[in-house]
Coordinates of C-alpha atoms and ligand atoms in Angstrom, one line a residue:
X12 CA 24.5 56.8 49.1
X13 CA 25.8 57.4 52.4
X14 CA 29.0 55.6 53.2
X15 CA 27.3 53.8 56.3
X16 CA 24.9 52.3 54.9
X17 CA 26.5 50.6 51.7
X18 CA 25.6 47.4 51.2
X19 CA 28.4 44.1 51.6
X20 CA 29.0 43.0 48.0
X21 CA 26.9 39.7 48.2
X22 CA 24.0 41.4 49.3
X23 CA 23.9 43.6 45.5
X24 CA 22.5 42.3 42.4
X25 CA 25.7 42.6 40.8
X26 CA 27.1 40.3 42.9
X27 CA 24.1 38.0 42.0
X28 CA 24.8 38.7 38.2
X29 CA 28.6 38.2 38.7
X30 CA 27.5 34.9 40.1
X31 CA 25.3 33.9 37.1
X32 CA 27.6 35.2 34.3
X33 CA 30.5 33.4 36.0
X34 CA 29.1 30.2 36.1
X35 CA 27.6 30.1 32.0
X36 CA 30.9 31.8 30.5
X37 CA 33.9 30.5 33.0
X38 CA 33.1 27.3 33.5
X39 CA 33.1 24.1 31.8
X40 CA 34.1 22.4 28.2
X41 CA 33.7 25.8 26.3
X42 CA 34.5 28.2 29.6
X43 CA 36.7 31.6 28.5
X44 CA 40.3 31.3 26.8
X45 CA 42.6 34.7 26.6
X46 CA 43.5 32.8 23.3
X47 CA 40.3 32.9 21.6
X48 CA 39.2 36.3 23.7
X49 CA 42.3 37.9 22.0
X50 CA 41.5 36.0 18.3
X51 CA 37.8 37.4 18.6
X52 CA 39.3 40.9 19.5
X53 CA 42.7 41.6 18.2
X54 CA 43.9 45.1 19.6
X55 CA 40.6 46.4 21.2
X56 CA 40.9 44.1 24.6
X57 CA 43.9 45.6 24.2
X58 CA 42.2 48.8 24.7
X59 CA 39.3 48.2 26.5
X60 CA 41.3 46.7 29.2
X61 CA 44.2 49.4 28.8
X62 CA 44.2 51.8 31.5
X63 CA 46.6 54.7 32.4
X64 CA 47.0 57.3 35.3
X65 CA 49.4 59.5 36.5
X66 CA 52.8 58.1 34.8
X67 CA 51.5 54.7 35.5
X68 CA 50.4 52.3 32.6
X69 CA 48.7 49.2 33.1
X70 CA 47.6 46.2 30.7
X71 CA 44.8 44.2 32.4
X72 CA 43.5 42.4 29.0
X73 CA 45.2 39.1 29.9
X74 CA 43.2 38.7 32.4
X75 CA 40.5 36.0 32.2
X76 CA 37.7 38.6 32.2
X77 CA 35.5 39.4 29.9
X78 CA 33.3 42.5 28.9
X79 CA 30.2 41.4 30.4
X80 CA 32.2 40.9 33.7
X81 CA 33.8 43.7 33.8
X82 CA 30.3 45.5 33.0
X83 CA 29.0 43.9 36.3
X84 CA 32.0 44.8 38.3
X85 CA 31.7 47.9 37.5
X86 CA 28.0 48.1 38.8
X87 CA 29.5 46.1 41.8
X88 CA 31.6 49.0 42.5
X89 CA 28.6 51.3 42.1
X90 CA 26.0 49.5 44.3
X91 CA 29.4 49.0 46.9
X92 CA 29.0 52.8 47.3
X93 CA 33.0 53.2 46.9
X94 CA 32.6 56.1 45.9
X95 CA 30.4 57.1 49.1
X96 CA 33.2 55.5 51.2
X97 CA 36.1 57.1 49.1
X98 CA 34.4 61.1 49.5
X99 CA 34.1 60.0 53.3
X100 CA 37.5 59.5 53.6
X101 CA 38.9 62.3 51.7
X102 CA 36.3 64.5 53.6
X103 CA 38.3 63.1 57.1
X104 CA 34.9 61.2 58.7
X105 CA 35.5 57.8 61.2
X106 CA 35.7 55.6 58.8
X107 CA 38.1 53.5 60.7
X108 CA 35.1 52.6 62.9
X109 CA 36.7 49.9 64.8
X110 CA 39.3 52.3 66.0
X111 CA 36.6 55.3 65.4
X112 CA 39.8 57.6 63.8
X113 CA 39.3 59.3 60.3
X114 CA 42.0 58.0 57.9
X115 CA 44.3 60.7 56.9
X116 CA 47.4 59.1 54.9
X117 CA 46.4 60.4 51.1
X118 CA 45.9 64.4 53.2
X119 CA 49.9 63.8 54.0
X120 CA 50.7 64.0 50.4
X121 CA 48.8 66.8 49.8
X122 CA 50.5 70.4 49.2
X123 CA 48.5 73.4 50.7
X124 CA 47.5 74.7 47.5
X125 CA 46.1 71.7 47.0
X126 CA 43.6 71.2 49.6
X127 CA 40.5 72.8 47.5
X128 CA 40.6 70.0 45.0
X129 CA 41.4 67.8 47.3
X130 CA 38.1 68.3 49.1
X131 CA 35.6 69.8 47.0
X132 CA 33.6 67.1 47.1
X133 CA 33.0 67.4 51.1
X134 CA 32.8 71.7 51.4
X135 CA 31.4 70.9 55.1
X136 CA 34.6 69.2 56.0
X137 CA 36.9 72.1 54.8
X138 CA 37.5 73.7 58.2
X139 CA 38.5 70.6 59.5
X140 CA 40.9 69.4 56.5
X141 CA 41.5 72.7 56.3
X142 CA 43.1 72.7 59.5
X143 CA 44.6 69.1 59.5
X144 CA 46.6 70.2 56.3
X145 CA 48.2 73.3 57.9
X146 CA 49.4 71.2 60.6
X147 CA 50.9 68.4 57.9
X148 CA 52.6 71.8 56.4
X149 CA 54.4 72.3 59.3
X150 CA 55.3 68.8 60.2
X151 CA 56.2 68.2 56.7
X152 CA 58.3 71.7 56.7
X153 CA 60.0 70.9 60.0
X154 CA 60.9 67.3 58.3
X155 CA 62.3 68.5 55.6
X156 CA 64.7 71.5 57.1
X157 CA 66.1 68.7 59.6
X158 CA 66.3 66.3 56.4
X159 CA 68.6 68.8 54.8
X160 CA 70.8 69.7 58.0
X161 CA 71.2 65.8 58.3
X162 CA 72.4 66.0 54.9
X163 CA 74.8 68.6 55.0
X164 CA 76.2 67.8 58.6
X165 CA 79.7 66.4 57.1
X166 CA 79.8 64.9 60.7
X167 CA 77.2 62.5 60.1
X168 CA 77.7 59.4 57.9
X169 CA 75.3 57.2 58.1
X170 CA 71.3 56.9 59.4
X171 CA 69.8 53.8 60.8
X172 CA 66.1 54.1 60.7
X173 CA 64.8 52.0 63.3
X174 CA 61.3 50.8 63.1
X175 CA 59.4 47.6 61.8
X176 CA 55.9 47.1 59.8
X177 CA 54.9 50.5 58.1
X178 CA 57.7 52.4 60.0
X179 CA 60.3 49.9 58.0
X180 CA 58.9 48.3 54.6
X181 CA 57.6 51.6 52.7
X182 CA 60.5 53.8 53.4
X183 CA 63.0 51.4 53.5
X184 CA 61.9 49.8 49.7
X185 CA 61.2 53.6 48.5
X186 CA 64.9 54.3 50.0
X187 CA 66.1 51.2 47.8
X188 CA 64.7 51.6 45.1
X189 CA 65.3 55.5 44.1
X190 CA 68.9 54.4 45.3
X191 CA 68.9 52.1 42.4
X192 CA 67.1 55.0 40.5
X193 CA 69.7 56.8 40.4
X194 CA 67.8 59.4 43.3
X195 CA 69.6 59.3 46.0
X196 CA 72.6 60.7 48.0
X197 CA 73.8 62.1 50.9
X198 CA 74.4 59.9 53.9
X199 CA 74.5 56.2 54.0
X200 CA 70.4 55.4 55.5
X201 CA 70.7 51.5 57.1
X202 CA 67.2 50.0 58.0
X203 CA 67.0 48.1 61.2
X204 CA 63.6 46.1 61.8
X205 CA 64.1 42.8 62.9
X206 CA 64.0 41.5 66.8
X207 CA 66.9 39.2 65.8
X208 CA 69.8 41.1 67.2
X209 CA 72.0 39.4 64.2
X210 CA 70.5 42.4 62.1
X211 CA 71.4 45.3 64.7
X212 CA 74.3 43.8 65.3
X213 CA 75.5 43.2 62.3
X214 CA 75.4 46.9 61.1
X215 CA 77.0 48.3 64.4
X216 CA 79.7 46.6 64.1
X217 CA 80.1 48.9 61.1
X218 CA 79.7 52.1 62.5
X219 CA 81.1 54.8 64.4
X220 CA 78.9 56.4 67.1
X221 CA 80.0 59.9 66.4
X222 CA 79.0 59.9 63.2
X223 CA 75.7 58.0 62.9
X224 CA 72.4 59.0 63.5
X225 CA 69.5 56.8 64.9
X226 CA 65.8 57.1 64.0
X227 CA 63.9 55.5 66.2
X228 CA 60.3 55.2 63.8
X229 CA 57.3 54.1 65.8
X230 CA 53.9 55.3 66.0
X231 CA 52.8 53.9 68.9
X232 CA 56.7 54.1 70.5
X233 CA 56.2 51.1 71.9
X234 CA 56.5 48.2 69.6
X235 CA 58.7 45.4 71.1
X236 CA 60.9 45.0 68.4
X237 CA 61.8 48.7 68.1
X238 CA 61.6 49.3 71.1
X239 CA 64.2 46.8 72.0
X240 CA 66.8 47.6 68.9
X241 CA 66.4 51.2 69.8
X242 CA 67.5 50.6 73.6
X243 CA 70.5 48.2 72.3
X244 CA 71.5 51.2 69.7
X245 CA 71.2 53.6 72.7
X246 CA 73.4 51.0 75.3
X247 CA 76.0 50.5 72.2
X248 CA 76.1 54.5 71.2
X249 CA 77.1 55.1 75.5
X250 CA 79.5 51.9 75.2
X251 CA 81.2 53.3 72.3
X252 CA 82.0 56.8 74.6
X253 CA 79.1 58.9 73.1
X254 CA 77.1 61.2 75.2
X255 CA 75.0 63.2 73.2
X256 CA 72.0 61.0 73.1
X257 CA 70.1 64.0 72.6
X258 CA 72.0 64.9 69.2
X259 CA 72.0 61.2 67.5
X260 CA 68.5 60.0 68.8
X261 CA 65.7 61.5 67.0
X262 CA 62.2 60.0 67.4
X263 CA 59.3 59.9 65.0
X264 CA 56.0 59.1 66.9
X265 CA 52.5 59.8 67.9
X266 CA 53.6 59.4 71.0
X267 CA 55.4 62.4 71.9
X268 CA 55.8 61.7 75.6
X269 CA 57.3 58.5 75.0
X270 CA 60.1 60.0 72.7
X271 CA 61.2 62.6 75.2
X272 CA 61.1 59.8 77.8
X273 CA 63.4 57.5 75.9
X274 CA 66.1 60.6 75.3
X275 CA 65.4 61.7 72.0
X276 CA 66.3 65.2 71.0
X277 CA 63.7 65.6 68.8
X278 CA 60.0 64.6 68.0
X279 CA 58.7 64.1 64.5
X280 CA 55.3 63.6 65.2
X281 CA 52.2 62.7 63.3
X282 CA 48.5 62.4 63.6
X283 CA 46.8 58.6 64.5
X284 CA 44.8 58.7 61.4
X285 CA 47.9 57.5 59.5
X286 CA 47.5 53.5 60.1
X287 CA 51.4 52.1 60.0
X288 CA 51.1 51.0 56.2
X289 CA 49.8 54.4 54.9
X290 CA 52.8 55.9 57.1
X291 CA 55.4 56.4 54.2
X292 CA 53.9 60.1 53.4
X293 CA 53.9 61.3 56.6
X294 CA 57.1 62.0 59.3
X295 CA 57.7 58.1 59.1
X296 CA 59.2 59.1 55.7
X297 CA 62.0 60.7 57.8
X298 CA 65.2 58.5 56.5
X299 CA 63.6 58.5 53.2
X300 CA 64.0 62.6 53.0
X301 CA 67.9 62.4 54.4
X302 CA 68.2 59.8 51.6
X303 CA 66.3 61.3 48.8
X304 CA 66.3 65.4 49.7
X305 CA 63.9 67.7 50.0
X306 CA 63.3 67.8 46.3
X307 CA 63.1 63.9 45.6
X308 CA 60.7 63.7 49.1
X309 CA 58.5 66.6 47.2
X310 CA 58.5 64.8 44.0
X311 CA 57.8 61.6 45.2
X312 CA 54.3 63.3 47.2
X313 CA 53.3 64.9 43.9
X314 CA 53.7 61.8 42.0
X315 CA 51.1 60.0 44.2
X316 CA 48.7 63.2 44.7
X317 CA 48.3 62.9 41.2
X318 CA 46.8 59.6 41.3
X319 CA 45.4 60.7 44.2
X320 CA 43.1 63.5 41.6
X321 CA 43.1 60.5 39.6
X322 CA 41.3 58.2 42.4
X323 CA 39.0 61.0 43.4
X324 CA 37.8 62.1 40.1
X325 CA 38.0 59.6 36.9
X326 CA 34.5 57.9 36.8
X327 CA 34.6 54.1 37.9
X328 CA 34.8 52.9 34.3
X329 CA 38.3 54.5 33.8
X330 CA 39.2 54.7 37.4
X331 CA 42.6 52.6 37.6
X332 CA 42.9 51.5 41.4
X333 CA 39.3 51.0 41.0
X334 CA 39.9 48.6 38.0
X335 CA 42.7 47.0 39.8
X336 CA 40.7 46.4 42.5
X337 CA 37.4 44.8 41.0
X338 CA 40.0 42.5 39.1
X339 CA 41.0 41.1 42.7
X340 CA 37.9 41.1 43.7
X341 CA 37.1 38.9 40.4
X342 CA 40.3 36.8 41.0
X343 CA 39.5 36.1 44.5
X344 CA 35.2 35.4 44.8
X345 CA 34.7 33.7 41.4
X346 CA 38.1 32.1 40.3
X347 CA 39.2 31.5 43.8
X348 CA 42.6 32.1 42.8
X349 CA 44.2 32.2 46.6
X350 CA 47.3 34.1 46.0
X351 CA 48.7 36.6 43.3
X352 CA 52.6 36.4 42.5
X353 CA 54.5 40.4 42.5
X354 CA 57.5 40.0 39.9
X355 CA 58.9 43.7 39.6
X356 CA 61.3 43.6 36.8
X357 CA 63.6 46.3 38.7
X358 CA 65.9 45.0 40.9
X359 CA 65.3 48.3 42.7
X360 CA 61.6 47.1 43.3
X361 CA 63.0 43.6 45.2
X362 CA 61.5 44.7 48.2
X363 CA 58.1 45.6 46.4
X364 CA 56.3 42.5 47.3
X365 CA 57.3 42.7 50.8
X366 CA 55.6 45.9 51.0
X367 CA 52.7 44.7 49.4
X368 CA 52.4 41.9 51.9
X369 CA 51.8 44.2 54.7
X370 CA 49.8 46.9 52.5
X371 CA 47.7 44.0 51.3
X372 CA 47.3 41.6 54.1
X373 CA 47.2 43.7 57.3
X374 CA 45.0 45.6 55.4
X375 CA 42.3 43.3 54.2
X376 CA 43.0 40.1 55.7
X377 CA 40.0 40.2 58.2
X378 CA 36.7 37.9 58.4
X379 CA 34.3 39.6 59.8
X380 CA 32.5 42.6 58.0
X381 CA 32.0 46.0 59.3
X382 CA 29.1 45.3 61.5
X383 CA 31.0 42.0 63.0
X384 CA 29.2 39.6 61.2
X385 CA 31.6 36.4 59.4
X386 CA 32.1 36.9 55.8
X387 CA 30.2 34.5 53.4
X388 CA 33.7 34.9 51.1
X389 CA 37.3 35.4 51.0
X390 CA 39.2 38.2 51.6
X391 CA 43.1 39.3 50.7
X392 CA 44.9 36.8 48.6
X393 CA 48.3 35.8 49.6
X394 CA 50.8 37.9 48.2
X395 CA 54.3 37.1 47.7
X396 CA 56.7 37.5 44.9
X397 CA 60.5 38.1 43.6
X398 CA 62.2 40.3 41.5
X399 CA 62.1 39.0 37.8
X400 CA 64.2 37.8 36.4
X401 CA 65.3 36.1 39.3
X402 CA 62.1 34.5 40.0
X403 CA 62.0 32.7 36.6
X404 CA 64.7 30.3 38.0
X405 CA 62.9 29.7 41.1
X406 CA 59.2 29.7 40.8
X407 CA 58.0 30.0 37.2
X408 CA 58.1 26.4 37.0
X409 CA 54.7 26.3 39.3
X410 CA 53.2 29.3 37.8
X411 CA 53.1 27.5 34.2
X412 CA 53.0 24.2 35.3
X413 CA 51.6 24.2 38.5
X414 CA 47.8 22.7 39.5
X415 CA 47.4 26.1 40.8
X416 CA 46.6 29.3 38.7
X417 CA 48.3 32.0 40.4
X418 CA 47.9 35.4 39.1
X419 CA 50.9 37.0 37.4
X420 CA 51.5 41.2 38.2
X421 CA 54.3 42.3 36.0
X422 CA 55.7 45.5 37.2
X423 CA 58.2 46.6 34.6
X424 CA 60.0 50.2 34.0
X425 CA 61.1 50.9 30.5
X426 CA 64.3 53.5 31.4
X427 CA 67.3 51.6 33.1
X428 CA 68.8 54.4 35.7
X429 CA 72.3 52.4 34.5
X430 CA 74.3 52.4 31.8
X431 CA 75.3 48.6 31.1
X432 CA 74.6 47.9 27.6
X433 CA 72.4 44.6 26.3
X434 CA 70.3 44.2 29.4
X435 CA 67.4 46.3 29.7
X436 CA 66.1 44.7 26.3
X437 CA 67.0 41.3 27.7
X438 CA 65.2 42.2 30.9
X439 CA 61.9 44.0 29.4
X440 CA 61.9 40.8 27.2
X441 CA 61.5 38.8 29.3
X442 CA 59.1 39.9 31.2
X443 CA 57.1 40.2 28.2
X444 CA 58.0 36.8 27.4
X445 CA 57.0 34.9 30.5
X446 CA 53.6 37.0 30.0
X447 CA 52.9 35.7 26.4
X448 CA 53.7 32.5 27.5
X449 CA 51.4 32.4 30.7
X450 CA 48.7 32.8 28.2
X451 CA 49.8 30.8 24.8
X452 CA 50.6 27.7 26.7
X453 CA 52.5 25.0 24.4
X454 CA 50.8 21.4 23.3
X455 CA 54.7 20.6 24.0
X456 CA 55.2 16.2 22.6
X457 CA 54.9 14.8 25.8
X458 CA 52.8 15.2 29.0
X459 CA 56.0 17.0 31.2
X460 CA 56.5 19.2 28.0
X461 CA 52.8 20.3 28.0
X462 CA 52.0 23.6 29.2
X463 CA 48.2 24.5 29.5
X464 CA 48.3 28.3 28.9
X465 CA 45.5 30.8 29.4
X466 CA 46.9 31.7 33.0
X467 CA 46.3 35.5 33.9
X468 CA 48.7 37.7 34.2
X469 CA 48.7 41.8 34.6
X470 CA 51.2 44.4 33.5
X471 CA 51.7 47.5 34.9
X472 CA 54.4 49.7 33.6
X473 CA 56.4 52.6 34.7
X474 CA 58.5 55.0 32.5
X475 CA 61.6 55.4 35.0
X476 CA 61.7 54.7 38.9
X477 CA 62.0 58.3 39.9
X478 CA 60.2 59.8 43.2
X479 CA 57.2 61.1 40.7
X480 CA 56.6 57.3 39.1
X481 CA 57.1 55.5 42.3
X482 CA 54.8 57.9 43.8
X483 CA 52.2 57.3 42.3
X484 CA 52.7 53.7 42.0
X485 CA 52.3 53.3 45.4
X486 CA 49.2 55.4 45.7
X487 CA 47.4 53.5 43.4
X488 CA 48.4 49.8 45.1
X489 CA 47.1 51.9 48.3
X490 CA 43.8 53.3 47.1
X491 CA 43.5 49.6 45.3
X492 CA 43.1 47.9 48.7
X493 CA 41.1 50.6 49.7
X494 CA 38.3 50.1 47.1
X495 CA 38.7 45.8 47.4
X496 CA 37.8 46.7 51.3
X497 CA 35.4 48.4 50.7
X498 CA 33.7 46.2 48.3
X499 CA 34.4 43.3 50.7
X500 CA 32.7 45.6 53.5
X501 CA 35.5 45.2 55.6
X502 CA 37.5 48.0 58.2
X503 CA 41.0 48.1 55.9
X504 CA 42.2 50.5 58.3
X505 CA 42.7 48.4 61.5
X506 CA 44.5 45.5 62.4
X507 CA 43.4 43.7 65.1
X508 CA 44.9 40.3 64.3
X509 CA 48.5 40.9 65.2
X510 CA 47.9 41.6 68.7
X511 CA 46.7 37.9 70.0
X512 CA 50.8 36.6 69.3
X513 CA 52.2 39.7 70.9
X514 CA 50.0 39.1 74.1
X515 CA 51.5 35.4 74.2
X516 CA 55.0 36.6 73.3
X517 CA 55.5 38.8 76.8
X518 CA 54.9 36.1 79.1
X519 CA 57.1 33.6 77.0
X520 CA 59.8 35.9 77.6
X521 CA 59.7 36.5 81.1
X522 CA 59.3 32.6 81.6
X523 CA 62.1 32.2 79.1
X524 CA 64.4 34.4 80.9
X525 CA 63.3 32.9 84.4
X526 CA 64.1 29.6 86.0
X527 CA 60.0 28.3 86.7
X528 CA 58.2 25.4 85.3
X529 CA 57.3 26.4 81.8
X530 CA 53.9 24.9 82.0
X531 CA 53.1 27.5 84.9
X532 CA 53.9 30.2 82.3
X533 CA 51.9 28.5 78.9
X534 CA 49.7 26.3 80.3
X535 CA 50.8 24.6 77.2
X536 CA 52.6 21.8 77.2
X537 CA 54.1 22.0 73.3
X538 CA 55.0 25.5 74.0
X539 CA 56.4 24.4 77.7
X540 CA 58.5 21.3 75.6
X541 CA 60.0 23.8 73.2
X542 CA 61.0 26.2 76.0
X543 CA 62.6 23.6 78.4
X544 CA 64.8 23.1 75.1
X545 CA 65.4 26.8 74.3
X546 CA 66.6 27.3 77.9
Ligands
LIG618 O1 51.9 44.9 64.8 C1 51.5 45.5 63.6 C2 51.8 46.9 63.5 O2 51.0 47.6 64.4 C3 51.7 47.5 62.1 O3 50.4 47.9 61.8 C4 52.7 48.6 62.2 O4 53.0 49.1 61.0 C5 53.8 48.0 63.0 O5 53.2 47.2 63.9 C6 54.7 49.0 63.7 O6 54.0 49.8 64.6 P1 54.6 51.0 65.2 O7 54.9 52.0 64.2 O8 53.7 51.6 66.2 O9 55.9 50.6 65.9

């Protein structure tokens, strides 16, 4: 099938199927229970719905699926051509079409002996690949030289990465959570995103402009947020006596000429096929290399090429991010579950759901398919979540109890990277716990004591959080929403729904910062009430 003409998923007879099998077997008196799924079948859902790849293990039988469904979702994901769409993008064709840019993230990861497997399903896009990876071999070779000077300049203390979106949440959770792995060293890396000037200044105050090095992160070099903490960093850095703007302003940009025009001594560039949540591979993984070294930066791109090979080659049936993703799919068109709950069981991985949030929700949170018509069905799920097992005393509550089912994902890692005895098992337990007890339920002796059980719940498993495991972790949530886009027919690649509040934002501020009527500025007179108070 050629990726351009793949069918939406309502418009396959899977989808049709889905539709049928749904409504005889999931709902109503006698409708599916995990309980009785796992009494019929003991240890084989177990296996059936087992899947591993690349260091990452994942349990998917408590999900309320059954083999029939999953049979169909699998031809879904067939007649979705995902495949077709999958090959296309590994083989570099526009299949951003809205922005009509190739999409080159997983081809940042890749090393240059690599680049044969990587695209021996497209041989008539090898020159082209070909020549994109031996300009992502230099990039990534001039990264990681200036990573390792940064390191071993004694003179510099401490990095603040400044950026926001993709050029903040993958490197700055990666940066936290191989610090709590035990992975990283070197100079103290600070992550400024925010607009609020409370966060900048906050960390300033803490720092000694001789010794600290800014990276401004942007692709476009000319985000509002960054662009404004980056020229407060600059005024502070001249306040504070410092001169050599050059030496303690690097950029990393697609935008080249903007970088040299702000001051910057150097340019990390990279190509505009990486779309900001992708970005973590590529030069926007600057702070993470100072952080992690050249080694734990390597490690952490072979980890996720190796679910990469996994994504490109394992047949849909055993395909993990393709499993993943037909379960959302599942979740969100038949159950109508509306959001799914992250609980990483890491405290390293606190800043996982936040990532996912953008990964997820910039990526496929869009209405109209991929020739502009509205979609029939929903889209991304809200995504949202807590480290466990801090989220047990917060919102567990509603996830047994609730009138809602809300999907469960248990990310758990069975090495601790510390040496405090008694709380890994306590932790690991009771992650396991809260998952058994999602499904069991309790009759409980009175109604407020009653839980109903048989609420879904995922488990995906790493051995330690090291660069390799988280690697591929976060390959396989990317390729994930890549195949639920696809089957949802959707551009995951652009993001065109951010830009409406930005336009509105500019002429706020000038009106803000002027003394007109507000209503001249809005034309809005809730907007011009809030402002006359603001002033
Ligand atoms: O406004 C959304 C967005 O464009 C994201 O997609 C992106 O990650 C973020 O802003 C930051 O963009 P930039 O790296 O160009 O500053």
């Amino acid at each position: 099938m050629n990726w351009r003409d793949r069918p939406r998923c309502d418009e396959t007879p899977a989808w049709a199927s889905l539709q049928r099998h749904f409504a005889q077997r999931f709902v109503g008196a006698d409708a599916f229970d995990l309980r009785q799924a796992f009494a019929d079948d003991g240890a084989q859902r177990v296996e059936r719905f087992g899947f591993g790849a690349a260091g990452v293990w994942a349990d998917l039988s408590r999900n309320l699926i059954d083999d029939d469904a999953q049979r169909l979702l699998n031809q879904l994901a067939q007649q979705c051509g995902v495949e077709a769409l999958r090959d296309a993008m590994l083989a570099g064709e526009c299949i951003n079409t809205s922005e009509q840019r190739a999409v080159t993230h997983v081809h940042w990861r890749s090393g240059s002996n690599q680049v044969p497997a990587l695209i021996q399903k497209a041989p008539e896009a090898t020159k082209t690949i070909a020549n994109l990876h031996r300009q992502i071999a230099v990039s990534r070779s001039e990264l990681l030289d200036f990573a390792g000077a940064v390191r071993a300049d004694g003179a510099i203390t401490d990095v603040v990465n400044i950026g926001i979106g993709g050029s903040d949440l993958g490197p700055r959770m990666v940066v936290q959570a191989l610090r709590a792995g035990g992975h990283a060293s070197g100079p103290r890396v600070h992550f400024v995103a925010n607009m609020d000037g409370h966060e900048l200044a906050g960390l300033l105050s803490q720092l000694r402009a001789d010794r600290t090095l800014f990276v401004v992160a942007s692709k476009t070099f000319g985000t509002a947020e960054t662009m404004q903490n980056a020229a407060s960093a600059r005024a502070w850095f001249a306040a504070q006596g410092g001169t050599d703007v050059a030496r303690h302003f690097v950029g990393v940009s697609a935008n080249a000429a903007a970088v040299a025009a702000f001051g910057a001594g150097r340019c990390f560039a990279f190509d505009e096929g990486v779309g900001g949540r992708f970005s973590l591979w590529s030069s926007i993984g600057l702070s993470m290399a100072i952080a992690i070294g050249r080694a734990g930066f390597e490690a952490l791109l072979a980890g996720a090429r190796a679910m990469d090979q996994h994504f490109a080659s394992t047949p849909i049936e055993r395909n993990l991010p393709v499993q993943l993703a037909l379960l959302d799919v599942w979740n969100r068109n038949f159950h109508r579950f509306a959001s799914r709950c992250v609980a990483p069981y890491h405290h390293g991985l606190r800043r996982l759901p936040a990532y996912l949030q953008q990964l997820e929700m910039e990526s496929n949170g869009k209405r109209v398919d991929l020739r502009g018509r509205a979609l029939p069905f929903d889209t991304a799920p809200v995504v949202w979540g807590e480290a466990g097992s801090n989220g047990q005393h917060a919102f567990f509550q509603m996830l047994h109890q609730g009138t809602q089912v809300v999907p469960v994902e248990f990310v758990a890692v069975r090495e601790p990277a510390h040496a405090l005895a008694g709380h890994q098992p306590k932790l690991l337990a009771n992650a396991l716990a809260q998952a058994r007890a999602l499904m069991q339920g309790d009759q409980g002796d009175a109604p407020a004591r009653h839980f109903p059980g048989n609420r879904p719940s995922t488990f995906l498993l790493l051995d330690r959080l090291d660069p390799a495991g988280l690697g591929a972790l976060l390959a396989l949530y990317e390729h994930r929403v890549f195949v639920a886009g696809a089957i949802w027919g959707i551009n995951s690649f652009d993001q065109w729904g951010v830009e409406l509040g930005k336009r509105h934002a500019a002429p706020i501020a000038q009106a803000l910062g002027s003394r007109g009527e507000p209503e001249g500025a809005t034309g809005d007179p809730s907007t011009a009430a809030l402002m006359r108070r603001l002033r």
